[in-house]
Amino acid sequence: MDKIKFAVIGLGNRGWSLMRNAIMPIDGVEIAGLCDIYDDRCERARAYVAEKTGESPVVSTDYRVMLDKAKPDAALVSAGWGAHVEIAVYCMEKGIPVAVEVGGAYSAEECWALVDTYEKTKTPIMLMENCCFNKAELLATALTRDGVFGEIVHASGAYAHDLRAEILASEENRHYRLQYHKDHNCENYPTHELGPIAKLLGINRGNRMVSLVSVASKSRGFAEYVNSHKDTINPNRIGEVYKQGDIVNTLITCENGETISLRLDASLPRTYNREFTVRGTKGMYEMGNNMVFIDGMKEFFDTMKGYLTYQDNAKTYEEKYLPAAWREMSAEGLKSGHGGMDGVEFRAFFKALREGGEMPIDVYDMAAWMSITYLSEKSIAEGSMPQEVPDFTRGAYKDRPIHDVFDLTVK
Ligand SMILES: NC(=O)c1ccc[n+]([C@@H]2O[C@H](COP(=O)([O-])OP(=O)(O)OC[C@H]3O[C@@H](n4cnc5c(N)ncnc54)[C@H](O)[C@@H]3O)[C@@H](O)[C@H]2O)c1
């Protein structure tokens, strides 16, 4: 495959930004097809591609028509959550390798449709969970693989991102998320924190998630925001009822005995954080302070200054443990989105596509991680009763070797 002809389906915030900042800068990738249900979004992207490359991609508001005419080598689905599975299944059926943006699944059927279609067609599919490609998560995974933290016992993370203004302006921005907050109460965005944790714990590769319980707080954040922005808010929002709890805590038990704690925290005032933390018998990594603590580092406890001295000490492990994609990161690469991880992610997708190897995040990871959404909804609805997490590998996880997004073994 000399040049990869690529199509983007869904040209809202994410698709439009990925196309310009993460995909087009990659050599050997050409935008051959563009699709959004809105004409103006298609035209904005088409004009950009034409101006930058002189080429005019196939454009349609119907992804089937666009794929049929453009005949891309691969496609990205960056539409709203509700369209992901349908479009991904269609692409796999047509033999078009497909990269799918993140989201949760609202039913078991959606997850099994992805797995069944992949097993029938063997068309490559990858969940584009960019946090699996971030520096901190990769560093902590490499340290884990080298045994620095001992045996891992627990890992935690959060999607802590104040989305009140963005989601409550859904009508104005033609954005899809508000309806989910009216209709559902669940962990609706599990993969940013779960993805890197699942990779680190070897989920679907010798280990698996067995069960979960979820607890939701009351829902106040959106209503309070609407009340205190009455002068500027869309009047349709006033008096609306939101089912989605502001804080959803989910605890997952793994077959090898580890626990995972996830927190959805997207509708109260706060700063952004993912709070990625790994705990083992010999030490820990904590994203907030970018700190590695190894048992015996007693200076940590001598004085408060001792603790502060170690803030950001994870940097000292980078030379030995970071994969080349981050050690050799260019200034341009850092601009690819989310501090560079979006570019690292897309390069890994195209590399796997060219080399024909396993996708870094395959259909089994995708189904398992997305299932947390419908399972958490059921748990919350049943008063936090435990829910079994299906084994989407149908037993194969027992013998599947670890497959990190990069080779993280220390040379
Ligand atoms: N990985 C990340 O860091 C990250 C960041 C933001 C968003 N996302 C994900 O990206 C996806 C899109 O989010 P967004 O914020 O861009 O939403 P958005 O609403 O701004 O954009 C989605 C676009 O998809 C289009 N669309 C919907 N159904 C379609 C269909 N059937 N065919 C073609 N186009 C269709 C919509 O018209 C819209 O323009 C979501 O899955 C979201 O979770 C990921």
mmCIF file with all atom_site columns, C-alpha atoms and ligand atoms in Angstrom, residues 9-15 35-38 41 63 78-81 83-84 87 101-102 128 130 174-177 189 192 338, ligand 1:
data_model
loop_
_atom_site.group_PDB
_atom_site.id
_atom_site.type_symbol
_atom_site.label_atom_id
_atom_site.label_alt_id
_atom_site.label_comp_id
_atom_site.label_asym_id
_atom_site.label_entity_id
_atom_site.label_seq_id
_atom_site.pdbx_PDB_ins_code
_atom_site.Cartn_x
_atom_site.Cartn_y
_atom_site.Cartn_z
_atom_site.occupancy
_atom_site.B_iso_or_equiv
_atom_site.pdbx_formal_charge
_atom_site.auth_seq_id
_atom_site.auth_comp_id
_atom_site.auth_asym_id
_atom_site.auth_atom_id
_atom_site.pdbx_PDB_model_num
ATOM   1  C CA  . ILE A 1 9   ? -17.072 9.968  8.738  1.00 0.00 ? 9   ILE A CA  1
ATOM   2  C CA  . GLY A 1 10  ? -18.271 12.597 11.218 1.00 0.00 ? 10  GLY A CA  1
ATOM   3  C CA  . LEU A 1 11  ? -16.783 16.064 10.799 1.00 0.00 ? 11  LEU A CA  1
ATOM   4  C CA  . GLY A 1 12  ? -17.838 17.787 14.036 1.00 0.00 ? 12  GLY A CA  1
ATOM   5  C CA  . ASN A 1 13  ? -15.376 18.883 16.711 1.00 0.00 ? 13  ASN A CA  1
ATOM   6  C CA  . ARG A 1 14  ? -13.320 15.711 16.792 1.00 0.00 ? 14  ARG A CA  1
ATOM   7  C CA  . GLY A 1 15  ? -13.318 14.597 13.144 1.00 0.00 ? 15  GLY A CA  1
ATOM   8  C CA  . CYS A 1 35  ? -18.921 12.496 5.221  1.00 0.00 ? 35  CYS A CA  1
ATOM   9  C CA  . ASP A 1 36  ? -21.152 14.285 7.673  1.00 0.00 ? 36  ASP A CA  1
ATOM   10 C CA  . ILE A 1 37  ? -24.925 14.524 7.795  1.00 0.00 ? 37  ILE A CA  1
ATOM   11 C CA  . TYR A 1 38  ? -24.469 18.322 7.612  1.00 0.00 ? 38  TYR A CA  1
ATOM   12 C CA  . ARG A 1 41  ? -19.342 20.495 7.748  1.00 0.00 ? 41  ARG A CA  1
ATOM   13 C CA  . TYR A 1 63  ? -21.490 7.369  4.424  1.00 0.00 ? 63  TYR A CA  1
ATOM   14 C CA  . SER A 1 78  ? -15.847 10.190 14.443 1.00 0.00 ? 78  SER A CA  1
ATOM   15 C CA  . ALA A 1 79  ? -19.624 10.586 14.484 1.00 0.00 ? 79  ALA A CA  1
ATOM   16 C CA  . GLY A 1 80  ? -21.694 10.826 17.677 1.00 0.00 ? 80  GLY A CA  1
ATOM   17 C CA  . TRP A 1 81  ? -21.882 7.733  19.899 1.00 0.00 ? 81  TRP A CA  1
ATOM   18 C CA  . ALA A 1 83  ? -23.778 5.959  14.984 1.00 0.00 ? 83  ALA A CA  1
ATOM   19 C CA  . HIS A 1 84  ? -20.487 4.208  15.846 1.00 0.00 ? 84  HIS A CA  1
ATOM   20 C CA  . ILE A 1 87  ? -21.015 2.466  10.662 1.00 0.00 ? 87  ILE A CA  1
ATOM   21 C CA  . GLU A 1 101 ? -13.653 7.059  18.105 1.00 0.00 ? 101 GLU A CA  1
ATOM   22 C CA  . VAL A 1 102 ? -14.429 6.358  21.736 1.00 0.00 ? 102 VAL A CA  1
ATOM   23 C CA  . MET A 1 128 ? -9.166  5.022  18.918 1.00 0.00 ? 128 MET A CA  1
ATOM   24 C CA  . ASN A 1 130 ? -5.904  8.048  22.506 1.00 0.00 ? 130 ASN A CA  1
ATOM   25 C CA  . ARG A 1 174 ? -25.542 20.397 16.716 1.00 0.00 ? 174 ARG A CA  1
ATOM   26 C CA  . HIS A 1 175 ? -23.785 18.160 19.229 1.00 0.00 ? 175 HIS A CA  1
ATOM   27 C CA  . TYR A 1 176 ? -25.256 14.828 20.264 1.00 0.00 ? 176 TYR A CA  1
ATOM   28 C CA  . ARG A 1 177 ? -24.547 14.318 23.940 1.00 0.00 ? 177 ARG A CA  1
ATOM   29 C CA  . TYR A 1 189 ? -17.405 7.585  28.965 1.00 0.00 ? 189 TYR A CA  1
ATOM   30 C CA  . HIS A 1 192 ? -10.105 7.267  28.658 1.00 0.00 ? 192 HIS A CA  1
ATOM   31 C CA  . HIS A 1 338 ? -4.076  16.380 23.297 1.00 0.00 ? 338 HIS A CA  1
HETATM 32 N N1  . LIG B 2 .   ? -10.536 10.740 21.966 1.00 0.00 ? 1   LIG B N1  1
HETATM 33 C C1  . LIG B 2 .   ? -10.798 11.979 22.346 1.00 0.00 ? 1   LIG B C1  1
HETATM 34 O O1  . LIG B 2 .   ? -10.004 12.639 22.986 1.00 0.00 ? 1   LIG B O1  1
HETATM 35 C C2  . LIG B 2 .   ? -12.102 12.591 21.949 1.00 0.00 ? 1   LIG B C2  1
HETATM 36 C C3  . LIG B 2 .   ? -12.351 13.952 22.130 1.00 0.00 ? 1   LIG B C3  1
HETATM 37 C C4  . LIG B 2 .   ? -13.587 14.453 21.720 1.00 0.00 ? 1   LIG B C4  1
HETATM 38 C C5  . LIG B 2 .   ? -14.523 13.613 21.166 1.00 0.00 ? 1   LIG B C5  1
HETATM 39 N N2  . LIG B 2 .   ? -14.252 12.299 21.009 1.00 0.00 ? 1   LIG B N2  1
HETATM 40 C C6  . LIG B 2 .   ? -15.216 11.374 20.405 1.00 0.00 ? 1   LIG B C6  1
HETATM 41 O O2  . LIG B 2 .   ? -15.395 11.753 19.049 1.00 0.00 ? 1   LIG B O2  1
HETATM 42 C C7  . LIG B 2 .   ? -16.719 11.467 18.645 1.00 0.00 ? 1   LIG B C7  1
HETATM 43 C C8  . LIG B 2 .   ? -17.362 12.726 18.079 1.00 0.00 ? 1   LIG B C8  1
HETATM 44 O O3  . LIG B 2 .   ? -17.420 13.719 19.077 1.00 0.00 ? 1   LIG B O3  1
HETATM 45 P P1  . LIG B 2 .   ? -17.562 15.267 18.698 1.00 0.00 ? 1   LIG B P1  1
HETATM 46 O O4  . LIG B 2 .   ? -17.312 16.031 19.934 1.00 0.00 ? 1   LIG B O4  1
HETATM 47 O O5  . LIG B 2 .   ? -16.778 15.564 17.483 1.00 0.00 ? 1   LIG B O5  1
HETATM 48 O O6  . LIG B 2 .   ? -19.116 15.351 18.359 1.00 0.00 ? 1   LIG B O6  1
HETATM 49 P P2  . LIG B 2 .   ? -19.802 16.341 17.304 1.00 0.00 ? 1   LIG B P2  1
HETATM 50 O O7  . LIG B 2 .   ? -21.270 16.256 17.577 1.00 0.00 ? 1   LIG B O7  1
HETATM 51 O O8  . LIG B 2 .   ? -19.138 17.669 17.335 1.00 0.00 ? 1   LIG B O8  1
HETATM 52 O O9  . LIG B 2 .   ? -19.464 15.664 15.910 1.00 0.00 ? 1   LIG B O9  1
HETATM 53 C C9  . LIG B 2 .   ? -20.039 14.474 15.476 1.00 0.00 ? 1   LIG B C9  1
HETATM 54 C C10 . LIG B 2 .   ? -20.351 14.655 13.993 1.00 0.00 ? 1   LIG B C10 1
HETATM 55 O O10 . LIG B 2 .   ? -20.824 13.428 13.466 1.00 0.00 ? 1   LIG B O10 1
HETATM 56 C C11 . LIG B 2 .   ? -21.842 13.720 12.534 1.00 0.00 ? 1   LIG B C11 1
HETATM 57 N N3  . LIG B 2 .   ? -22.671 12.531 12.333 1.00 0.00 ? 1   LIG B N3  1
HETATM 58 C C12 . LIG B 2 .   ? -23.603 11.997 13.170 1.00 0.00 ? 1   LIG B C12 1
HETATM 59 N N4  . LIG B 2 .   ? -24.154 10.888 12.629 1.00 0.00 ? 1   LIG B N4  1
HETATM 60 C C13 . LIG B 2 .   ? -23.542 10.715 11.433 1.00 0.00 ? 1   LIG B C13 1
HETATM 61 C C14 . LIG B 2 .   ? -23.678 9.767  10.392 1.00 0.00 ? 1   LIG B C14 1
HETATM 62 N N5  . LIG B 2 .   ? -24.574 8.766  10.470 1.00 0.00 ? 1   LIG B N5  1
HETATM 63 N N6  . LIG B 2 .   ? -22.927 9.910  9.287  1.00 0.00 ? 1   LIG B N6  1
HETATM 64 C C15 . LIG B 2 .   ? -22.033 10.920 9.181  1.00 0.00 ? 1   LIG B C15 1
HETATM 65 N N7  . LIG B 2 .   ? -21.845 11.869 10.140 1.00 0.00 ? 1   LIG B N7  1
HETATM 66 C C16 . LIG B 2 .   ? -22.603 11.754 11.247 1.00 0.00 ? 1   LIG B C16 1
HETATM 67 C C17 . LIG B 2 .   ? -22.588 14.884 13.159 1.00 0.00 ? 1   LIG B C17 1
HETATM 68 O O11 . LIG B 2 .   ? -23.352 15.589 12.218 1.00 0.00 ? 1   LIG B O11 1
HETATM 69 C C18 . LIG B 2 .   ? -21.439 15.705 13.736 1.00 0.00 ? 1   LIG B C18 1
HETATM 70 O O12 . LIG B 2 .   ? -20.966 16.674 12.827 1.00 0.00 ? 1   LIG B O12 1
HETATM 71 C C19 . LIG B 2 .   ? -17.406 10.891 19.882 1.00 0.00 ? 1   LIG B C19 1
HETATM 72 O O13 . LIG B 2 .   ? -17.332 9.516  19.845 1.00 0.00 ? 1   LIG B O13 1
HETATM 73 C C20 . LIG B 2 .   ? -16.580 11.419 21.032 1.00 0.00 ? 1   LIG B C20 1
HETATM 74 O O14 . LIG B 2 .   ? -16.682 10.626 22.162 1.00 0.00 ? 1   LIG B O14 1
HETATM 75 C C21 . LIG B 2 .   ? -13.059 11.779 21.384 1.00 0.00 ? 1   LIG B C21 1
#
